[in-house]
XYZ file of N, CA and C in Angstrom:
534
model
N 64.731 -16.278 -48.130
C 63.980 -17.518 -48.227
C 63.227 -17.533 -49.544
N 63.542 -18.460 -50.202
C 62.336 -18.829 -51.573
C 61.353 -19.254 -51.432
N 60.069 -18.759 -51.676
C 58.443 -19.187 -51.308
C 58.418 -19.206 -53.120
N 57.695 -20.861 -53.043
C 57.712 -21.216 -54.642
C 55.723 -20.331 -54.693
N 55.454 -21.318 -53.697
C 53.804 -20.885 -53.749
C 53.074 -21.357 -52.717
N 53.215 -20.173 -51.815
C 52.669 -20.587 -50.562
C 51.062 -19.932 -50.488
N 50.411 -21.125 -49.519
C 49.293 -21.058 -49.949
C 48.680 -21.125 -48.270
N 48.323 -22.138 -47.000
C 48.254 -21.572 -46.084
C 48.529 -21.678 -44.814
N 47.970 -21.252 -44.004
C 49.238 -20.585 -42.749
C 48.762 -20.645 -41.563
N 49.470 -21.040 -39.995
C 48.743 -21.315 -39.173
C 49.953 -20.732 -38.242
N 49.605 -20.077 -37.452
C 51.118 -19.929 -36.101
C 50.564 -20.517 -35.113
N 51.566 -21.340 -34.400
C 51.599 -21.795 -33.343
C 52.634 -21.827 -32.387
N 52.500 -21.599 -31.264
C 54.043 -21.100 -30.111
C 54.875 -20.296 -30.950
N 54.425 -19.061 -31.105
C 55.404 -18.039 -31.585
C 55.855 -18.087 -33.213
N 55.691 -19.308 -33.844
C 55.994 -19.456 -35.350
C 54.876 -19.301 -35.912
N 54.894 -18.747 -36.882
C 53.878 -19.002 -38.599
C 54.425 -20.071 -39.251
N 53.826 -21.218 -39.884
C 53.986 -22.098 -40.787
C 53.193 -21.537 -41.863
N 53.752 -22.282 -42.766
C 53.666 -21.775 -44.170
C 53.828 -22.959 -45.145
N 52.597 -23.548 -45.945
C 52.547 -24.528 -46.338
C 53.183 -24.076 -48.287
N 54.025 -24.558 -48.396
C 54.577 -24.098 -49.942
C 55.237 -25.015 -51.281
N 54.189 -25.885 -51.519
C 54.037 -26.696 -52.490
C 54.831 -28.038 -51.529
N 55.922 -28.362 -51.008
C 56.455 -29.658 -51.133
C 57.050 -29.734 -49.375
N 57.087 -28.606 -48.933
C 57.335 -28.200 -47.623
C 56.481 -27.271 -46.943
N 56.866 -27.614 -45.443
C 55.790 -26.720 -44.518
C 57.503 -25.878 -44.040
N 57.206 -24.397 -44.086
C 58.148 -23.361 -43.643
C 57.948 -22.623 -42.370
N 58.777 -22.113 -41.769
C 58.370 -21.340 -40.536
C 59.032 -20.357 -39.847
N 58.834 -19.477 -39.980
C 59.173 -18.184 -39.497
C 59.058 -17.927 -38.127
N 59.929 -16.833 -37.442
C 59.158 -16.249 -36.354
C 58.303 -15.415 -36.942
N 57.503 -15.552 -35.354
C 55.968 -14.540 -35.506
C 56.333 -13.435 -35.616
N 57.072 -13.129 -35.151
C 56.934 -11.143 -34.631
C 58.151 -10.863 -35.749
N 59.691 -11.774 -35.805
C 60.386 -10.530 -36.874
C 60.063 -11.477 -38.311
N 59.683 -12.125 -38.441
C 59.568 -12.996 -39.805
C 60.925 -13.852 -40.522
N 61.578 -13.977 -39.272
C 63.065 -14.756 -39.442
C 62.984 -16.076 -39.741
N 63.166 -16.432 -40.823
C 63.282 -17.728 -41.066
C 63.983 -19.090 -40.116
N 63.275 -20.095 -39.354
C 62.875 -20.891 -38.566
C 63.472 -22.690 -39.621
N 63.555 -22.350 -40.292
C 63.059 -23.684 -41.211
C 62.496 -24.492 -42.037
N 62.474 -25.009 -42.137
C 61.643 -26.147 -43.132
C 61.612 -27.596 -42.945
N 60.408 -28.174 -43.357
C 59.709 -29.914 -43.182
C 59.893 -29.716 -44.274
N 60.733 -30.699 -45.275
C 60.625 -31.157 -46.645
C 59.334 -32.525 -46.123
N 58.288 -32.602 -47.162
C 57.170 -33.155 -47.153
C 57.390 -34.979 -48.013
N 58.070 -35.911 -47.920
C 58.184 -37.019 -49.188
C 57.277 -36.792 -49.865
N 57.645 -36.482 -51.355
C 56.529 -37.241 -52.199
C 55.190 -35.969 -52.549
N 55.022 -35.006 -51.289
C 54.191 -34.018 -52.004
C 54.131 -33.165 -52.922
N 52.983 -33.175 -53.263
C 53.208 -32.451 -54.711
C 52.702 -30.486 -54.692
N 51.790 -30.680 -53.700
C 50.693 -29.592 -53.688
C 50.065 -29.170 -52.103
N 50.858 -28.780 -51.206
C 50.618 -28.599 -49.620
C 49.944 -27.098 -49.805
N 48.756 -27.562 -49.123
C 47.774 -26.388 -49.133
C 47.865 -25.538 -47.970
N 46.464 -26.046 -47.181
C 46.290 -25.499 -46.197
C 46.910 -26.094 -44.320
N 46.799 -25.381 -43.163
C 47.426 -25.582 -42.338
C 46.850 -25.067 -41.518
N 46.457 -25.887 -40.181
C 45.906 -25.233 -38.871
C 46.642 -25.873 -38.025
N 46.474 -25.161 -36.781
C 47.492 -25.584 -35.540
C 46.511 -26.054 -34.328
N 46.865 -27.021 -33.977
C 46.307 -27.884 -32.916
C 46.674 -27.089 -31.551
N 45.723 -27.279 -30.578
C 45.905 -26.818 -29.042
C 47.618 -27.743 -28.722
N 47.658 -28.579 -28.830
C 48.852 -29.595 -28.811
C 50.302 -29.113 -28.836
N 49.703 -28.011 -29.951
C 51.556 -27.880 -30.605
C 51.763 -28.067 -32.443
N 50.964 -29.463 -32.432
C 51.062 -30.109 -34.256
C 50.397 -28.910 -35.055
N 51.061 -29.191 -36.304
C 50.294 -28.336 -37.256
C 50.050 -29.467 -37.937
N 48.846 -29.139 -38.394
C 47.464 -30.082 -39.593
C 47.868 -29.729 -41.114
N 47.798 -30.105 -41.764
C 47.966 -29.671 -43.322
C 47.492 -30.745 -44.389
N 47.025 -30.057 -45.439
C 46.684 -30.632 -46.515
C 47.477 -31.091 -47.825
N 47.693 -31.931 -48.613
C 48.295 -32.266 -50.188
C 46.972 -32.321 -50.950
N 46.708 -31.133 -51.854
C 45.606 -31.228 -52.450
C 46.174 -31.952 -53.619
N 46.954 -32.846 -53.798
C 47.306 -33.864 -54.984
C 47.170 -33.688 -56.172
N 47.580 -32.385 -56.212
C 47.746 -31.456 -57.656
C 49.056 -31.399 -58.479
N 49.283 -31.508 -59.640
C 50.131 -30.817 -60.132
C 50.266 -30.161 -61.627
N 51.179 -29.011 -62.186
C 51.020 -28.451 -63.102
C 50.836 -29.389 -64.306
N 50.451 -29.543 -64.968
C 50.230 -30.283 -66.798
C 50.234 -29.217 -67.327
N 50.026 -29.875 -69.073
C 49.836 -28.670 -70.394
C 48.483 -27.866 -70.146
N 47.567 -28.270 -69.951
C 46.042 -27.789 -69.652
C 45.639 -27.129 -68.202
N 46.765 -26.883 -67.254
C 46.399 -26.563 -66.283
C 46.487 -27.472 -65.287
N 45.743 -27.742 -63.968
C 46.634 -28.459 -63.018
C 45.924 -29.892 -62.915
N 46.367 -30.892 -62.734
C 45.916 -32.244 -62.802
C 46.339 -32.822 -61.707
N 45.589 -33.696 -61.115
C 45.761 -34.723 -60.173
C 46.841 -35.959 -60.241
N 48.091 -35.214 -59.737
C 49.120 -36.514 -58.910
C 48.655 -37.512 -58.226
N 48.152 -37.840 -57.471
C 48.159 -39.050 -56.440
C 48.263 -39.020 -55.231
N 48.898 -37.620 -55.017
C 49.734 -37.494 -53.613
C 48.814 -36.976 -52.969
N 47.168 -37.368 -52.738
C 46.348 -37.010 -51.911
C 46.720 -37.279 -49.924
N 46.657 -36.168 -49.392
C 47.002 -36.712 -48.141
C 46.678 -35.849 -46.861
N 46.441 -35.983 -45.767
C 46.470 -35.096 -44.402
C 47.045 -35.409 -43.684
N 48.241 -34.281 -43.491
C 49.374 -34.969 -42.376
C 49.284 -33.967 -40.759
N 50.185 -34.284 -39.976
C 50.298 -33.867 -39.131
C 51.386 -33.733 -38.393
N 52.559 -32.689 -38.168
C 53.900 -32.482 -37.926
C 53.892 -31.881 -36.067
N 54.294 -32.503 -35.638
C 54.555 -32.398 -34.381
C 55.655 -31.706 -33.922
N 55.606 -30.788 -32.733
C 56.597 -29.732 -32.324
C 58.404 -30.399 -32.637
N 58.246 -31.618 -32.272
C 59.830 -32.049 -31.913
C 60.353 -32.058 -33.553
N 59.471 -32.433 -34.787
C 59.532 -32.643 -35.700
C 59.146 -33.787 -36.865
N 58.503 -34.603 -35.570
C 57.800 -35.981 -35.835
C 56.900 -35.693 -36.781
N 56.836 -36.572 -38.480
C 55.857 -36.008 -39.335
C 54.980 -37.395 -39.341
N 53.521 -37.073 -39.156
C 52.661 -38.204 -39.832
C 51.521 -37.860 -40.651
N 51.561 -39.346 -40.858
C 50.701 -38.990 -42.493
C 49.124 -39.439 -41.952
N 48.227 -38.689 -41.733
C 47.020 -39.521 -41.230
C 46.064 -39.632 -41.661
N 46.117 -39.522 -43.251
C 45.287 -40.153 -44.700
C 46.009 -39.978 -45.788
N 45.765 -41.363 -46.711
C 46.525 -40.616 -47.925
C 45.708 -41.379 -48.949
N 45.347 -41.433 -50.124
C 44.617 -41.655 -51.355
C 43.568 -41.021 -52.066
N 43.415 -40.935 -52.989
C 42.832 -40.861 -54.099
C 41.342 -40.556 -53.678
N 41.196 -41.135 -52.710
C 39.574 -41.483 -52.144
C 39.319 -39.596 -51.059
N 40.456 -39.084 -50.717
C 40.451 -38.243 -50.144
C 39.884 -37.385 -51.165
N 39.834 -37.260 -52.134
C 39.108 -35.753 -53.358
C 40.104 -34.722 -53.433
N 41.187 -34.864 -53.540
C 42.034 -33.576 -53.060
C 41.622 -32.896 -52.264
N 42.108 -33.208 -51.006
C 41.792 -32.571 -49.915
C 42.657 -31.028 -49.669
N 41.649 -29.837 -49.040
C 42.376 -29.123 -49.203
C 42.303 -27.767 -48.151
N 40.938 -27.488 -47.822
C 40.728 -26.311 -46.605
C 40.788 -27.477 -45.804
N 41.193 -27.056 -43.858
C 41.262 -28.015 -43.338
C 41.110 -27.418 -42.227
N 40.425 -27.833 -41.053
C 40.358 -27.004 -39.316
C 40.160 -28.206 -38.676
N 40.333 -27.803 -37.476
C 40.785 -28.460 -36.144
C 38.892 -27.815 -35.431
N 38.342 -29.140 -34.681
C 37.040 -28.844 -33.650
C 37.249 -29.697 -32.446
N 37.916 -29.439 -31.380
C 37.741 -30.502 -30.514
C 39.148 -31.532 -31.055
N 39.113 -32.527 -30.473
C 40.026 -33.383 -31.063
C 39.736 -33.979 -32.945
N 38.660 -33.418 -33.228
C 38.557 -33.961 -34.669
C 39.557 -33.024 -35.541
N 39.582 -34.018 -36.593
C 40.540 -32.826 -37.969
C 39.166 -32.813 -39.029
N 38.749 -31.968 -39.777
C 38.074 -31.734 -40.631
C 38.370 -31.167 -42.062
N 38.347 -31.915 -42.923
C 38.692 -31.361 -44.283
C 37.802 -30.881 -45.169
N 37.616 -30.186 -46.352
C 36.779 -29.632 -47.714
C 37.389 -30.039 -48.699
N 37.279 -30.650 -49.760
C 37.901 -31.501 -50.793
C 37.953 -30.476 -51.811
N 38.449 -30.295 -52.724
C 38.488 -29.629 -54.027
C 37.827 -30.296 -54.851
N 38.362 -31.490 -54.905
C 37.716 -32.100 -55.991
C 36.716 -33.011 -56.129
N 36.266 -33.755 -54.694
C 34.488 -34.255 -54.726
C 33.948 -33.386 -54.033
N 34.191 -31.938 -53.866
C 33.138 -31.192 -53.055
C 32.394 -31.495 -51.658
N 33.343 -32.300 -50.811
C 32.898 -32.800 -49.583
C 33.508 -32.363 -48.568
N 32.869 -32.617 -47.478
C 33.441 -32.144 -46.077
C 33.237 -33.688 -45.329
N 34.677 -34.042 -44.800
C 34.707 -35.371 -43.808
C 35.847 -34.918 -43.071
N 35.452 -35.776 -41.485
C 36.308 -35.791 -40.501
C 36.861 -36.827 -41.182
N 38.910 -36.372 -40.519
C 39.822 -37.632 -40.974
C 39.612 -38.329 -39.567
N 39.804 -39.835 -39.830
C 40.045 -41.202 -38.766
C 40.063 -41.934 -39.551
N 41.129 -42.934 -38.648
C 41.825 -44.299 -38.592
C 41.591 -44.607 -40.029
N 43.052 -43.282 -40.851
C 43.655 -43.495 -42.261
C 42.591 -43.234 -43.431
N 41.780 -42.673 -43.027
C 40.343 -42.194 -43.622
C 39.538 -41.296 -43.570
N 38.756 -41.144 -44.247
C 37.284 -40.751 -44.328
C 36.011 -40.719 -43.171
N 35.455 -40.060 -43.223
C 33.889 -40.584 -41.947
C 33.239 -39.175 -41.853
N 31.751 -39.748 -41.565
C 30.975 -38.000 -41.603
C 31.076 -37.338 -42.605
N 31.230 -38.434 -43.863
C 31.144 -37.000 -45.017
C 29.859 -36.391 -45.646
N 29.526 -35.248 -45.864
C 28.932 -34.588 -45.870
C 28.903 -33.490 -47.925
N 28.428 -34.066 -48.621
C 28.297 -33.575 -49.736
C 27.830 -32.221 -49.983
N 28.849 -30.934 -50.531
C 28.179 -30.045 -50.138
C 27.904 -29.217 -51.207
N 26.690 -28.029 -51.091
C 25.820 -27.893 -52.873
C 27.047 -27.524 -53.892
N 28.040 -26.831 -53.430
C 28.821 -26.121 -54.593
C 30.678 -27.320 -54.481
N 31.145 -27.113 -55.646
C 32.399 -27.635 -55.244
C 33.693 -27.016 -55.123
N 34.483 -27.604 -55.883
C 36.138 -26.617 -55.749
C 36.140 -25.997 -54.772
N 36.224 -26.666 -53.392
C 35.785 -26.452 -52.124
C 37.605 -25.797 -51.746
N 37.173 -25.174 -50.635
C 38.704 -24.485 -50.618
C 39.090 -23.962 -48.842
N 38.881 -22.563 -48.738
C 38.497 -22.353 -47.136
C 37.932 -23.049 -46.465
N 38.434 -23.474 -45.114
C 37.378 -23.949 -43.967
C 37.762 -23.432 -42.784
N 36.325 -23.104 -41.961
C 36.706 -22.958 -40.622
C 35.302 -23.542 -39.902
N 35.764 -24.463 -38.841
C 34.684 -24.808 -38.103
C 34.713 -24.173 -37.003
N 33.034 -23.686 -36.329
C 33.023 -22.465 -35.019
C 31.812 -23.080 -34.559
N 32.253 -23.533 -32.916
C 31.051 -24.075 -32.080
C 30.278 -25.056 -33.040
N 30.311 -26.028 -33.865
C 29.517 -26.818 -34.900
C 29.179 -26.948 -36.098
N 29.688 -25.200 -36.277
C 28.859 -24.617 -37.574
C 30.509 -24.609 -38.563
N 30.442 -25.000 -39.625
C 31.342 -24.775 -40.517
C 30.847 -23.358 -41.826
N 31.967 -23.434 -42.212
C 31.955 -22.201 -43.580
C 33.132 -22.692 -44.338
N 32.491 -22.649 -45.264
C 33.853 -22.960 -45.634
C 33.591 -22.787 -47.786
N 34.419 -22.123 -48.553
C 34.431 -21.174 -49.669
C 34.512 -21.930 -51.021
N 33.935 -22.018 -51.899
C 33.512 -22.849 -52.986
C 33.972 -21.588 -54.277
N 35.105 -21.950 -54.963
C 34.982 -21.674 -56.289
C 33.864 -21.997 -57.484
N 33.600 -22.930 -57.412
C 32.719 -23.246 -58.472
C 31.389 -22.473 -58.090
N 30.760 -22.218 -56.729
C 29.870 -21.893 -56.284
C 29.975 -19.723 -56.328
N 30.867 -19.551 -56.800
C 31.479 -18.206 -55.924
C 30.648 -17.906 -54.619
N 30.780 -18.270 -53.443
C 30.137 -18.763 -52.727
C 30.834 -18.862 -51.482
N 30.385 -18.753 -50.394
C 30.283 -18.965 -49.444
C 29.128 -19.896 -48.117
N 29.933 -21.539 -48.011
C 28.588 -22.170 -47.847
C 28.542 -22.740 -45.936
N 27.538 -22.769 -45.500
C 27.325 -22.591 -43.960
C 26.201 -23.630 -43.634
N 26.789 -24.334 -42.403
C 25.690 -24.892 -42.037
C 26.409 -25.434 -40.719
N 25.365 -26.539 -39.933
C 26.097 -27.930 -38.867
C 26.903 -28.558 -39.241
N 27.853 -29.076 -38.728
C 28.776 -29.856 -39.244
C 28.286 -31.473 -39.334
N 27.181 -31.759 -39.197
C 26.842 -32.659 -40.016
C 25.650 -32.568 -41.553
N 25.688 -31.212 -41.571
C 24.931 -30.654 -42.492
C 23.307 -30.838 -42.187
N 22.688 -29.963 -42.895
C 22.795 -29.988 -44.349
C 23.775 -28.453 -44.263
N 24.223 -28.201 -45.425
C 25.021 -26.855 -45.739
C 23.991 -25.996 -46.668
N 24.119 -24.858 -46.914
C 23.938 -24.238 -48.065
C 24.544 -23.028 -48.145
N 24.328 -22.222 -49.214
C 25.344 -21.018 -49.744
C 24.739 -20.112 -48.906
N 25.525 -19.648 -48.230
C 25.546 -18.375 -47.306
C 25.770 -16.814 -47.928
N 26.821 -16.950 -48.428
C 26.907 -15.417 -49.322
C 27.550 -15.763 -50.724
N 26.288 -15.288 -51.457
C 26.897 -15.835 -53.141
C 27.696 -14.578 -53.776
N 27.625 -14.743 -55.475
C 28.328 -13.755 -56.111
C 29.647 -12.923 -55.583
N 30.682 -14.026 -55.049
C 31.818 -13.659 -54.834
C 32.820 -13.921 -55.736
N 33.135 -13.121 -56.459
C 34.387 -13.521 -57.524
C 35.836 -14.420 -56.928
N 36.071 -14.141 -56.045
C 37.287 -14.960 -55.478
C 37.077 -15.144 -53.507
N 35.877 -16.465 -53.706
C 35.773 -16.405 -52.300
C 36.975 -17.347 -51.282
């Protein structure tokens, strides 16, 4: 199997998915046998991936792509959601998303961390809501637990914690690659 640049990963019913620039991949769990692939339309930059109680896996298009200077913003901002049978939907997509990119599951909500406006919002109905501005940016990891999110800031080297309606702040700093 060719992994261009896989980045992250969620198992659910026995598979690992594997989000890798333009497709979500999937292995078995236990021998690592290749399962398949979701070619993604149109993505440029599939990040991260969590798995729903459901079955679906969640994933991010942080709407990136390579240029001369390093990586620049495509368009292809988006949060989709791929369902066991193979049903793919798209359940945000624009510009307005910030390159969306760490992403977890609380309850029936989906929750994202943007890269590029440094925010945390629940996705609904093709959008945004509850966003939450948070101190550091180039926002990246997320995990939400009982309310409380964490979730890992490059720009911050950082690690930042709070309610999930905030306020947040940096939890553990001076991390070179949090």
């Amino acid at each position: 199997v060719t992994l261009n640049a896989p980045k992250g990963m969620a198992v659910s019913e026995g598979s690992l998915y594997v989000a890798d620039l333009t497709v979500i991949r999937r292995f078995d769990r236990k021998t690592g046998a290749p399962q398949g692939e979701v070619h993604v339309p149109g993505a440029t930059f599939l990040n991260d991936v969590a798995a729903g109680e459901d079955g679906a896996i969640y994933f991010t298009d942080s709407g990136l792509k390579a240029g001369a200077g390093g990586f620049e913003p495509s368009g292809t901002d988006a949060v989709y959601r791929l369902w066991p049978n193979g049903t793919l939907d798209t359940l945000a997509r624009g510009e307005s998303l910030g390159r969306p990119n760490g992403i977890a599951l609380s309850g029936d909500s989906v929750w994202v961390v943007s890269f590029g406006s440094g925010e945390l919002y629940r996705v609904t109905g093709g959008g945004r809501a509850d966003v939450v501005k948070l101190p550091k940016g180039s926002l990246d990891g997320l995990v939400v637990v009982f309310g409380e999110v964490f979730a890992s800031s490059w720009d911050g080297k950082s690690i930042i914690r709070g309610p999930i309606g905030g306020p947040l702040t940096e939890f553990q700093i001076n991390l070179p690659a949090p």
